[in-house]
Coordinates of C-alpha atoms and ligand atoms in Angstrom, one line a residue:
M28 CA 0.0 0.0 0.0
T29 CA 1.4 3.6 -0.8
R30 CA 2.2 5.5 2.1
R31 CA 0.1 8.5 3.2
W32 CA 1.9 11.9 3.8
W33 CA 1.1 11.8 7.6
Q34 CA 2.8 8.4 8.0
E35 CA 6.3 9.8 7.2
T36 CA 6.3 13.0 9.3
T37 CA 6.2 14.0 12.8
I38 CA 3.2 16.4 14.0
Y39 CA 3.9 19.2 16.2
H40 CA 1.1 20.2 18.6
I41 CA 0.9 24.0 19.4
Y42 CA -1.1 25.6 22.3
P43 CA -1.3 28.9 20.5
R44 CA -2.0 31.0 23.7
S45 CA 1.3 29.8 25.1
F46 CA 3.6 29.5 22.1
Y47 CA 4.9 33.0 21.1
D48 CA 3.4 36.6 21.9
T49 CA 4.4 39.1 19.1
T50 CA 1.9 41.7 20.3
G51 CA 2.7 42.1 23.8
D52 CA -0.4 41.4 25.3
G53 CA 0.7 38.3 27.2
I54 CA -0.9 35.7 24.8
G55 CA 0.6 33.8 22.1
D56 CA -0.7 34.6 18.5
L57 CA -0.7 33.6 14.8
P58 CA 2.3 35.9 13.8
G59 CA 4.1 34.4 16.6
I60 CA 3.6 30.7 15.0
I61 CA 4.8 32.2 11.8
E62 CA 8.0 33.5 13.2
K63 CA 8.8 30.2 14.9
L64 CA 8.2 27.9 11.8
P65 CA 11.9 27.8 11.0
Y66 CA 12.3 26.6 14.5
L67 CA 10.0 23.8 13.8
R68 CA 11.6 22.9 10.6
D69 CA 14.8 22.7 12.2
L70 CA 13.3 20.1 14.7
G71 CA 12.0 17.9 11.7
V72 CA 8.5 18.7 12.0
G73 CA 6.2 18.2 8.8
A74 CA 2.9 19.3 10.3
I75 CA 1.4 21.5 13.0
W76 CA -1.8 21.0 14.8
M77 CA -3.0 24.4 16.3
G78 CA -5.2 24.3 19.3
P79 CA -8.6 26.2 18.5
V80 CA -7.9 30.0 17.4
F81 CA -11.4 30.6 16.4
S82 CA -13.7 33.6 17.7
S83 CA -14.4 32.5 21.3
P84 CA -15.3 33.9 24.7
Q85 CA -12.5 31.7 26.1
V86 CA -14.3 30.2 28.8
D87 CA -12.4 26.8 28.1
N88 CA -9.4 28.5 26.3
G89 CA -11.0 28.4 22.9
Y90 CA -12.8 25.1 22.9
D91 CA -16.0 27.1 23.2
V92 CA -16.2 28.6 19.6
S93 CA -18.7 31.3 18.9
D94 CA -17.8 31.6 15.0
Y95 CA -16.0 28.8 13.4
R96 CA -15.0 31.0 10.5
A97 CA -13.4 33.8 12.3
I98 CA -10.1 34.1 14.0
D99 CA -10.4 35.4 17.6
P100 CA -8.6 38.8 17.8
L101 CA -6.6 37.6 20.5
F102 CA -4.7 35.4 18.1
G103 CA -4.8 37.6 15.0
T104 CA -6.9 37.8 11.7
I105 CA -7.9 35.8 9.1
A106 CA -5.1 37.4 7.0
D107 CA -2.6 36.1 9.5
M108 CA -4.1 32.5 9.1
D109 CA -3.7 32.9 5.5
R110 CA 0.0 34.1 5.7
L111 CA 0.6 31.2 8.2
I112 CA -0.6 28.5 5.9
A113 CA 1.3 29.9 2.9
R114 CA 4.6 30.3 4.9
A115 CA 4.4 27.1 6.2
E116 CA 3.8 25.5 2.9
E117 CA 7.1 27.1 1.8
L118 CA 8.8 25.3 4.7
G119 CA 7.3 21.9 3.8
I120 CA 4.9 22.3 6.8
R121 CA 1.3 21.4 6.6
V122 CA -1.3 22.9 8.8
L123 CA -4.1 21.2 10.9
L124 CA -6.8 23.0 12.7
D125 CA -8.8 21.9 15.8
L126 CA -12.4 21.5 14.9
V127 CA -14.6 21.6 18.1
F128 CA -17.9 20.2 16.8
N129 CA -19.3 18.4 19.6
H130 CA -20.2 21.8 21.1
S131 CA -20.2 25.3 20.4
S132 CA -20.1 28.3 22.6
D133 CA -23.2 29.5 24.1
R134 CA -22.5 32.8 22.5
H135 CA -22.6 31.2 18.9
E136 CA -25.5 32.7 16.9
W137 CA -27.0 29.2 16.5
F138 CA -27.4 28.8 20.3
V139 CA -28.6 32.4 20.9
S140 CA -31.3 31.8 18.3
S141 CA -32.0 28.3 19.6
R142 CA -32.6 29.5 23.0
S143 CA -34.9 32.2 22.0
D144 CA -37.1 30.4 19.5
R145 CA -37.9 26.7 19.7
D146 CA -39.8 26.7 16.4
G147 CA -37.3 28.8 14.5
E148 CA -34.5 27.7 12.1
Y149 CA -32.2 27.0 14.8
G150 CA -34.6 25.4 17.3
D151 CA -33.4 22.0 16.9
Y152 CA -29.6 22.8 16.7
Y153 CA -28.9 21.7 20.3
I154 CA -30.2 19.0 22.7
W155 CA -33.3 20.3 24.5
R156 CA -35.5 18.5 26.9
D157 CA -38.3 19.6 29.2
A158 CA -37.9 19.0 33.0
T159 CA -39.3 15.9 34.5
A160 CA -42.7 16.0 36.1
D161 CA -41.2 17.2 39.3
G162 CA -39.2 19.7 37.7
G163 CA -35.8 17.7 37.7
V164 CA -33.1 17.3 35.1
P165 CA -33.8 14.7 32.2
N166 CA -31.2 12.1 33.4
N167 CA -28.1 11.5 35.9
W168 CA -25.3 12.3 33.5
R169 CA -22.5 14.0 35.2
G170 CA -20.2 16.7 33.2
F171 CA -16.5 16.3 32.4
F172 CA -16.1 19.8 34.3
G173 CA -18.4 18.6 37.2
G174 CA -22.1 18.9 38.0
S175 CA -25.1 17.9 36.0
V176 CA -24.9 18.1 32.1
W177 CA -28.1 20.0 32.1
E178 CA -28.5 23.6 32.4
W179 CA -32.0 25.2 32.7
S180 CA -32.9 28.1 30.2
P181 CA -35.5 30.5 31.7
E182 CA -35.9 31.7 28.3
R183 CA -36.9 28.7 26.6
E184 CA -38.1 27.0 29.6
Q185 CA -36.2 23.8 28.7
Y186 CA -32.9 22.2 29.8
Y187 CA -30.1 22.0 27.2
L188 CA -27.3 19.3 27.4
H189 CA -23.7 20.2 28.0
L190 CA -21.2 17.7 28.5
F191 CA -18.6 20.2 29.4
A192 CA -19.1 23.7 30.7
P193 CA -22.7 25.2 30.7
E194 CA -21.2 27.7 28.3
Q195 CA -20.5 24.8 25.9
P196 CA -23.9 23.3 24.9
D197 CA -23.8 20.1 22.7
L198 CA -24.7 20.2 19.1
N199 CA -27.5 18.1 18.0
W200 CA -25.7 16.1 15.3
E201 CA -29.2 14.1 14.8
N202 CA -30.3 17.1 13.0
P203 CA -28.9 17.0 9.3
R204 CA -28.7 20.9 9.0
V205 CA -26.3 20.8 11.8
R206 CA -24.2 18.3 10.2
A207 CA -24.4 20.3 6.7
D208 CA -23.4 23.5 8.5
L209 CA -20.4 21.8 10.2
L210 CA -19.2 20.2 7.0
D211 CA -19.2 23.6 5.4
V212 CA -17.0 24.9 7.9
A213 CA -14.6 22.4 7.4
N214 CA -14.5 22.9 3.7
F215 CA -14.2 26.7 4.3
W216 CA -10.9 25.8 6.0
I217 CA -9.8 23.3 3.4
D218 CA -10.4 26.0 0.6
R219 CA -7.9 28.1 2.6
G220 CA -5.3 25.5 2.4
V221 CA -5.3 23.5 5.6
A222 CA -4.3 19.9 5.3
G223 CA -6.6 18.4 7.8
F224 CA -8.1 18.4 11.3
R225 CA -7.8 17.2 14.9
M226 CA -11.8 16.8 15.8
D227 CA -12.2 17.4 19.6
V228 CA -14.0 14.7 21.5
I229 CA -15.5 13.5 18.1
N230 CA -16.6 10.0 19.5
F231 CA -19.2 12.0 21.8
I232 CA -21.2 13.4 19.0
S233 CA -24.0 10.7 18.6
K234 CA -26.0 10.4 21.8
A235 CA -28.4 7.4 22.2
P236 CA -31.7 9.5 21.2
W237 CA -33.7 8.4 24.4
L238 CA -30.7 9.7 26.6
P239 CA -30.8 7.0 29.2
S240 CA -29.6 7.5 32.9
L241 CA -26.3 5.6 33.4
P242 CA -26.1 2.9 36.0
S243 CA -23.8 3.8 38.9
L244 CA -20.8 1.6 38.1
P245 CA -17.1 2.1 39.3
T246 CA -15.4 4.6 37.4
D247 CA -14.8 3.9 33.8
A248 CA -11.6 4.5 31.7
T249 CA -12.6 8.3 31.3
G250 CA -13.0 8.6 34.9
R251 CA -16.8 9.0 34.9
P252 CA -19.1 7.0 37.1
G253 CA -20.9 4.2 35.0
S254 CA -20.0 3.6 31.6
A255 CA -21.2 5.9 28.9
N256 CA -20.1 3.7 26.1
G257 CA -22.8 3.4 23.5
V258 CA -24.7 6.2 25.1
Y259 CA -22.6 9.4 24.5
I260 CA -19.2 7.9 24.0
D261 CA -19.2 6.0 20.7
G262 CA -23.1 6.3 20.2
P263 CA -25.2 4.5 17.9
R264 CA -24.7 6.9 14.8
L265 CA -21.2 7.7 15.3
V266 CA -19.6 6.0 12.3
E267 CA -22.5 6.8 10.1
F268 CA -22.1 10.7 10.8
L269 CA -18.3 10.5 10.4
A270 CA -18.5 8.7 7.1
E271 CA -21.0 11.2 5.8
F272 CA -18.6 14.1 7.1
R273 CA -15.7 12.3 5.4
A274 CA -17.5 11.9 2.3
G275 CA -18.5 15.5 1.9
L276 CA -15.0 16.8 2.4
R277 CA -13.3 18.5 -0.4
G278 CA -9.7 17.4 -0.7
G279 CA -10.6 13.6 -0.4
Q280 CA -8.4 11.1 1.2
D281 CA -5.6 13.5 1.3
V282 CA -7.2 15.5 4.1
L283 CA -5.9 14.0 7.5
L284 CA -8.8 13.5 10.1
V285 CA -7.4 12.7 13.7
G286 CA -10.0 12.0 16.1
E287 CA -9.9 12.8 19.8
T288 CA -11.5 9.8 21.2
P289 CA -11.4 9.6 25.1
G290 CA -12.9 6.3 26.6
I291 CA -12.6 3.9 23.6
D292 CA -10.0 1.1 23.3
A293 CA -7.7 0.3 20.4
E294 CA -9.8 -2.5 19.0
R295 CA -12.7 0.2 18.4
A296 CA -10.0 2.8 17.3
A297 CA -9.1 0.3 14.8
E298 CA -12.6 0.1 13.4
Y299 CA -12.7 4.0 13.1
T300 CA -9.4 4.0 11.3
D301 CA -9.8 1.0 9.1
P302 CA -7.9 1.9 5.8
E303 CA -10.8 0.6 3.7
T304 CA -13.9 1.4 5.7
G305 CA -12.8 3.7 8.7
P306 CA -13.9 7.3 8.4
L307 CA -11.0 8.7 10.5
D308 CA -7.2 8.3 9.5
M309 CA -6.0 8.3 13.3
V310 CA -7.4 8.6 16.6
L311 CA -5.9 9.9 19.9
L312 CA -6.3 7.2 22.7
F313 CA -6.0 7.8 26.4
D314 CA -5.2 4.4 28.1
H315 CA -1.4 5.1 28.2
L316 CA -2.2 8.4 30.1
S317 CA -4.3 6.5 32.6
L318 CA -1.5 4.4 33.9
D319 CA -1.3 6.4 36.9
H320 CA -4.9 6.6 37.6
G321 CA -6.0 5.1 40.8
P322 CA -9.7 3.9 41.4
G323 CA -11.1 7.3 41.6
G324 CA -9.7 8.4 38.2
R325 CA -7.5 11.3 37.5
W326 CA -7.7 13.1 40.7
D327 CA -6.6 9.9 42.6
P328 CA -3.0 9.3 41.3
R329 CA -1.0 6.3 42.0
P330 CA 2.5 5.0 41.0
W331 CA 2.5 3.6 37.5
S332 CA 3.8 -0.1 36.6
R333 CA 6.2 -0.7 33.5
E334 CA 4.6 -4.1 33.2
N335 CA 1.2 -2.3 32.3
L336 CA 3.2 -0.2 29.9
R337 CA 4.5 -3.3 28.2
Q338 CA 1.2 -4.7 27.9
L339 CA -0.6 -1.9 26.9
L340 CA 1.9 -1.2 24.0
S341 CA 1.7 -4.8 23.0
C342 CA -2.3 -4.6 22.8
D343 CA -2.5 -1.1 21.3
Q344 CA -0.1 -1.9 18.5
A345 CA -1.4 -5.5 17.8
A346 CA -5.0 -4.0 17.6
Q347 CA -3.9 -1.3 15.2
A348 CA -1.7 -3.4 12.9
R349 CA -3.9 -2.8 10.0
S350 CA -4.8 0.7 10.6
W351 CA -2.3 3.6 11.9
P352 CA -1.7 4.7 15.5
A353 CA -1.2 8.4 16.6
I354 CA 1.6 8.3 19.0
Y355 CA 1.8 11.0 21.8
L356 CA 3.1 11.6 25.3
S357 CA 1.1 14.6 26.4
N358 CA -1.1 17.3 25.4
H359 CA -2.7 20.6 26.7
D360 CA -5.0 18.5 29.0
Q361 CA -2.2 16.8 30.8
P362 CA 0.7 17.5 33.2
R363 CA 4.2 17.4 31.7
I364 CA 5.3 14.0 30.7
V365 CA 8.8 14.4 32.4
S366 CA 7.1 15.1 35.7
R367 CA 4.7 12.4 35.5
Y368 CA 6.2 9.3 34.1
G369 CA 9.7 10.6 34.2
N370 CA 12.2 12.1 36.7
D371 CA 12.1 15.8 36.3
R372 CA 14.8 16.3 39.0
E373 CA 18.0 14.2 38.9
Y374 CA 17.2 12.6 35.5
R375 CA 15.5 15.2 33.5
Y376 CA 17.5 14.7 30.4
E377 CA 17.7 11.1 30.6
S378 CA 14.1 10.4 31.3
A379 CA 12.7 13.0 28.9
T380 CA 14.8 11.2 26.1
A381 CA 14.1 7.7 27.3
L382 CA 10.3 8.4 26.9
A383 CA 10.5 10.2 23.6
T384 CA 12.4 7.1 22.3
V385 CA 9.9 4.5 23.5
F386 CA 7.1 6.3 22.2
Y387 CA 8.0 8.0 19.1
L388 CA 9.8 4.8 17.7
Q389 CA 6.5 2.9 17.8
R390 CA 4.6 2.2 14.7
G391 CA 2.5 5.4 14.1
T392 CA 2.8 9.2 13.6
P393 CA 4.4 10.9 16.6
I394 CA 2.5 14.0 17.7
L395 CA 4.9 16.0 19.9
Y396 CA 3.4 18.4 22.4
Q397 CA 5.2 21.9 22.5
G398 CA 7.7 22.0 25.0
D399 CA 8.3 18.4 25.3
E400 CA 11.3 18.7 23.1
I401 CA 12.9 20.8 25.9
A402 CA 11.8 18.6 28.8
M403 CA 9.5 21.4 30.1
R404 CA 8.2 20.2 33.6
N405 CA 5.1 20.9 35.7
Y406 CA 4.6 24.4 37.1
P407 CA 5.3 24.6 40.9
I408 CA 1.8 25.4 41.9
T409 CA 1.6 26.2 45.6
R410 CA -1.5 28.4 45.8
V411 CA -5.1 27.8 44.7
E412 CA -5.1 30.9 42.8
E413 CA -2.3 29.5 40.5
I414 CA -5.0 27.1 39.2
V415 CA -6.9 29.0 36.5
D416 CA -8.2 26.2 34.2
I417 CA -11.9 25.5 34.4
E418 CA -11.6 21.7 34.8
S419 CA -9.1 21.9 37.7
R420 CA -10.9 24.7 39.4
N421 CA -14.1 22.9 39.4
A422 CA -12.4 19.7 40.6
Y423 CA -10.8 21.4 43.6
R424 CA -14.2 22.8 44.5
E425 CA -16.0 19.6 44.5
L426 CA -13.2 17.9 46.3
V427 CA -13.4 20.4 49.1
E428 CA -17.1 21.2 49.1
Q429 CA -18.7 18.0 48.2
D430 CA -16.3 15.4 49.2
G431 CA -15.1 17.0 52.4
V432 CA -11.4 16.7 51.5
K433 CA -9.3 19.3 53.4
P434 CA -8.1 22.2 51.2
Q435 CA -4.4 21.4 51.5
E436 CA -4.9 17.7 50.4
A437 CA -7.2 18.7 47.6
L438 CA -4.8 21.2 46.2
D439 CA -2.1 18.7 46.7
R440 CA -4.1 16.2 44.5
V441 CA -5.3 18.7 41.9
R442 CA -1.9 20.5 41.3
R443 CA -0.3 17.4 40.2
I444 CA -2.9 16.7 37.4
A445 CA -3.9 20.1 36.6
R446 CA -4.1 21.1 33.0
D447 CA -2.3 24.2 33.9
N448 CA 1.1 22.3 34.1
G449 CA 1.0 21.7 30.5
R450 CA 0.0 25.3 29.4
T451 CA 2.8 27.6 30.7
P452 CA 4.3 29.7 28.3
M453 CA 6.9 28.3 26.0
Q454 CA 10.5 28.8 27.0
W455 CA 12.6 30.3 24.1
S456 CA 15.5 31.8 25.9
A457 CA 17.2 32.8 29.0
T458 CA 16.0 36.3 28.9
P459 CA 13.5 37.5 31.6
G460 CA 10.2 36.0 30.8
A461 CA 11.8 33.2 28.6
G462 CA 11.5 35.2 25.5
F463 CA 7.9 34.3 25.3
I464 CA 6.8 37.9 24.7
A465 CA 8.7 39.5 21.9
S466 CA 8.3 43.1 22.8
G467 CA 6.0 44.6 25.7
E468 CA 8.0 45.8 28.5
G469 CA 6.3 44.9 31.8
T470 CA 3.4 42.8 30.3
V471 CA 2.9 39.7 32.2
P472 CA 2.0 36.3 30.4
W473 CA -1.4 34.9 30.9
Y474 CA 0.1 32.2 32.8
P475 CA 3.4 32.6 34.7
V476 CA 6.6 31.2 33.1
N477 CA 7.9 28.1 34.8
P478 CA 10.8 29.6 36.9
D479 CA 13.5 27.1 35.5
Y480 CA 13.3 28.7 32.1
R481 CA 17.1 29.9 32.6
E482 CA 18.4 26.4 32.1
W483 CA 15.5 24.9 30.2
N484 CA 14.9 26.8 27.1
T485 CA 15.4 26.2 23.3
E486 CA 18.5 28.2 22.9
A487 CA 20.1 26.4 26.0
Q488 CA 18.8 23.0 24.9
N489 CA 20.7 23.3 21.5
A490 CA 24.1 21.4 22.1
P491 CA 25.0 17.8 22.0
G492 CA 23.7 16.2 25.4
T493 CA 20.5 18.2 25.5
V494 CA 17.0 17.2 25.0
R495 CA 16.2 19.3 21.9
W496 CA 19.5 18.0 20.1
Y497 CA 18.4 14.6 20.9
I498 CA 15.0 14.8 19.8
R499 CA 16.0 16.1 16.5
R500 CA 18.2 13.3 16.0
L501 CA 15.5 10.9 17.0
L502 CA 12.9 12.2 14.6
S503 CA 15.4 12.4 11.7
L504 CA 16.4 8.6 12.5
R505 CA 12.6 7.7 12.2
R506 CA 12.3 9.5 9.0
Q507 CA 15.2 7.8 7.3
T508 CA 14.7 4.2 8.4
E509 CA 12.3 2.2 6.7
A510 CA 11.8 -0.4 9.6
L511 CA 10.8 2.4 12.1
L512 CA 8.5 4.2 9.6
A513 CA 6.5 1.1 8.5
G514 CA 8.0 -2.1 10.1
D515 CA 6.3 -4.4 12.2
F516 CA 6.2 -4.1 16.0
E517 CA 6.9 -6.7 18.6
V518 CA 7.1 -6.0 22.4
L519 CA 10.1 -7.6 24.1
T520 CA 9.0 -9.4 27.2
A521 CA 10.7 -8.8 30.5
P522 CA 10.2 -10.0 34.1
E523 CA 7.1 -8.4 35.9
A524 CA 9.4 -6.2 38.0
S525 CA 11.8 -5.0 35.4
P526 CA 11.9 -1.5 34.4
L527 CA 13.2 -2.3 30.9
V528 CA 10.8 -1.5 28.2
G529 CA 11.8 -2.6 24.7
F530 CA 10.5 -3.6 21.4
R531 CA 11.7 -4.6 17.9
R532 CA 10.8 -3.3 14.5
R533 CA 11.2 -5.3 11.3
G534 CA 10.7 -4.0 7.9
G535 CA 12.6 -3.3 4.7
G536 CA 15.1 -6.2 5.5
D537 CA 16.1 -4.5 8.6
S538 CA 15.6 -5.4 12.3
I539 CA 15.7 -2.7 14.8
V540 CA 15.6 -3.0 18.8
V541 CA 14.6 -0.2 21.1
L542 CA 15.5 -0.5 24.6
A543 CA 15.0 1.8 27.6
N544 CA 15.4 1.7 31.4
L545 CA 12.6 3.6 32.8
S546 CA 13.8 3.8 36.2
D547 CA 16.2 5.6 38.6
D548 CA 18.5 2.5 39.0
S549 CA 21.0 0.9 36.9
V550 CA 19.8 -2.4 35.6
S551 CA 21.2 -5.4 33.5
S552 CA 19.7 -6.4 30.3
S553 CA 19.5 -9.9 29.1
I554 CA 19.4 -8.8 25.5
D555 CA 22.7 -9.5 23.7
P556 CA 23.0 -7.2 20.6
G557 CA 25.4 -9.5 19.0
E558 CA 28.7 -8.7 17.4
N559 CA 27.4 -7.0 14.4
A560 CA 25.0 -4.8 16.0
E561 CA 25.1 -1.2 15.3
L562 CA 24.1 1.7 17.7
L563 CA 21.7 4.0 15.9
I564 CA 21.0 6.3 18.7
G565 CA 21.2 6.5 22.5
N566 CA 20.8 9.0 25.2
L567 CA 24.0 8.1 27.1
R568 CA 25.6 5.4 25.3
E569 CA 28.9 5.4 23.2
P570 CA 29.0 3.4 20.1
D571 CA 32.0 1.2 21.2
S572 CA 30.2 -0.1 24.3
L573 CA 27.1 -1.3 23.0
S574 CA 27.6 -4.8 24.4
D575 CA 27.8 -3.6 28.0
P576 CA 24.6 -5.2 29.3
M577 CA 24.3 -2.4 32.3
L578 CA 21.8 0.2 31.4
R579 CA 22.1 3.3 33.5
P580 CA 19.3 5.1 35.1
W581 CA 16.8 6.2 32.3
E582 CA 19.2 4.9 29.6
C583 CA 17.8 4.2 26.2
L584 CA 19.4 2.7 23.1
V585 CA 18.3 1.9 19.5
F586 CA 20.4 -0.7 17.8
R587 CA 20.3 -2.5 14.4
E588 CA 20.5 -6.2 14.8
Ligands
ISL626 O1 -8.9 17.0 30.2 C1 -9.1 15.6 30.3 C2 -8.2 14.8 30.8 O2 -7.9 13.6 30.1 C3 -10.2 15.2 29.5 O3 -11.3 15.0 30.4 C4 -10.7 16.1 28.3 O4 -11.5 17.1 28.8 C5 -11.1 15.4 27.2 O5 -10.2 14.6 26.8 C6 -11.6 16.4 26.1 O6 -10.9 17.3 25.8 C7 -11.1 18.1 24.7 O7 -12.3 18.6 24.7 C8 -12.6 19.5 25.9 C9 -11.3 20.5 26.0 O8 -11.6 21.2 27.4 C10 -10.0 20.0 26.0 O9 -9.0 21.0 26.1 C11 -10.0 19.3 24.7 O10 -8.7 18.8 24.5 C12 -13.9 20.3 25.7 O11 -13.8 20.8 24.4

């Protein structure tokens, strides 16, 4: 089968608000992205996915869109977007936008009209229900940001459904006019030159029409009580809706569709992305980011096990052997990976590079989150006021007010997981403010810069032995090695307690082993590379000592057998 453009490249995920501010208002912008494109080219990136930059009241940092065709003035203008797409193309970088189509903002004109006129043109654009006979909410669903998913509209005298904040009402995909309007939006951007889309919580768009209450079961994979699968996660008409969407897209099969799909497993993912019948090209799974969840879900962290990671790699890769996985370590909804699964103190370089090696050399397209190439770490949150994200603020409030958790303990639990950790301004240089704001003496960034920026910034991380240097080599190795691009994948087994994680990639007549010690202790490996083995990359190893079986803390190596 011929390879698609996205199978050979690395996608870089930009969180625009925190990338680079050229206007001096403390918020990153499109001209800032344009200015940094050469930096991304140098890193070896072939596509960027930008978080939403459309008009928005910013209740959820742009994931509440009030006009899908307009750029929010915070980020620039549509002319800036056109320039960005053109400049990126000159540098061989494709542009992917983030479509937030499960819900809009409550300020979107469709919702304003829907709320005021139930019989009007937009009356059926959202999910409205009457109150129950005793005035209660229509069902027991709980929202991702806490509380009931139902909000009463005094104007329309009905409840509307919102899986996220009340300011993010869910669109009614059962209505063919909604689907046609959303498709038009996607085609509008394709006509302007974008190469594809990341589709926000796209597996939530189809709801079982009777909206049944959920049984109270133990927490499921998404951290919600009761399983919502088949109800609003992976609902009855999901594949049909997506197939219709795909068929109506201009640009055909060359348009990349990456679905964000919380709460589904790799088997289901493989169906959505089946090369012949699947409507999507790749999906973003979450199981690897749940390895440290306790029985209470995200806000109940526990240490993670390497054995679970080995099993997960093997299941996920096997299930998606016919389709194509998206490979990522973190995003704007997660704490920083080096703080979470690595060691951001003694072994920051080693653990950041080892994790990148174990993930980005799997079969699939790496999606690198901004800042991971310089091992950015969690923000040292010490006060409640430093939690600004809507999800974390609500979680903190629920822990204290409803669950009776002491404020200090609640802060402790939330700050480790808080989405704010992954959203601090990008650290470009050692100058005050980390060079995040191009000009604007005295301006403070929308979220404080991590105080470690003097050492950890893109300029300092640009010499042998630094994370950025290593990642650039790693991505280049992947691009140039057939077995790593398209070869088979086989996990290497290890004793249950072993911190070694490894796999073999075979293809193009080549056999390559990736091996990493994901721990703070030295450990001996039983894998003998053999006499003719060749070291391709390693974060600590010298080429002439390949046969040494000892792996130092967080050491990784990749060799050709
Ligand atoms: O943050 C999470 C932890 O895994 C998830 O619960 C997250 O809310 C979910 O993955 C959906 O995320 C996406 O849609 C949200 C938005 O807040 C996120 O930023 C976005 O990535 C609603 O649009």
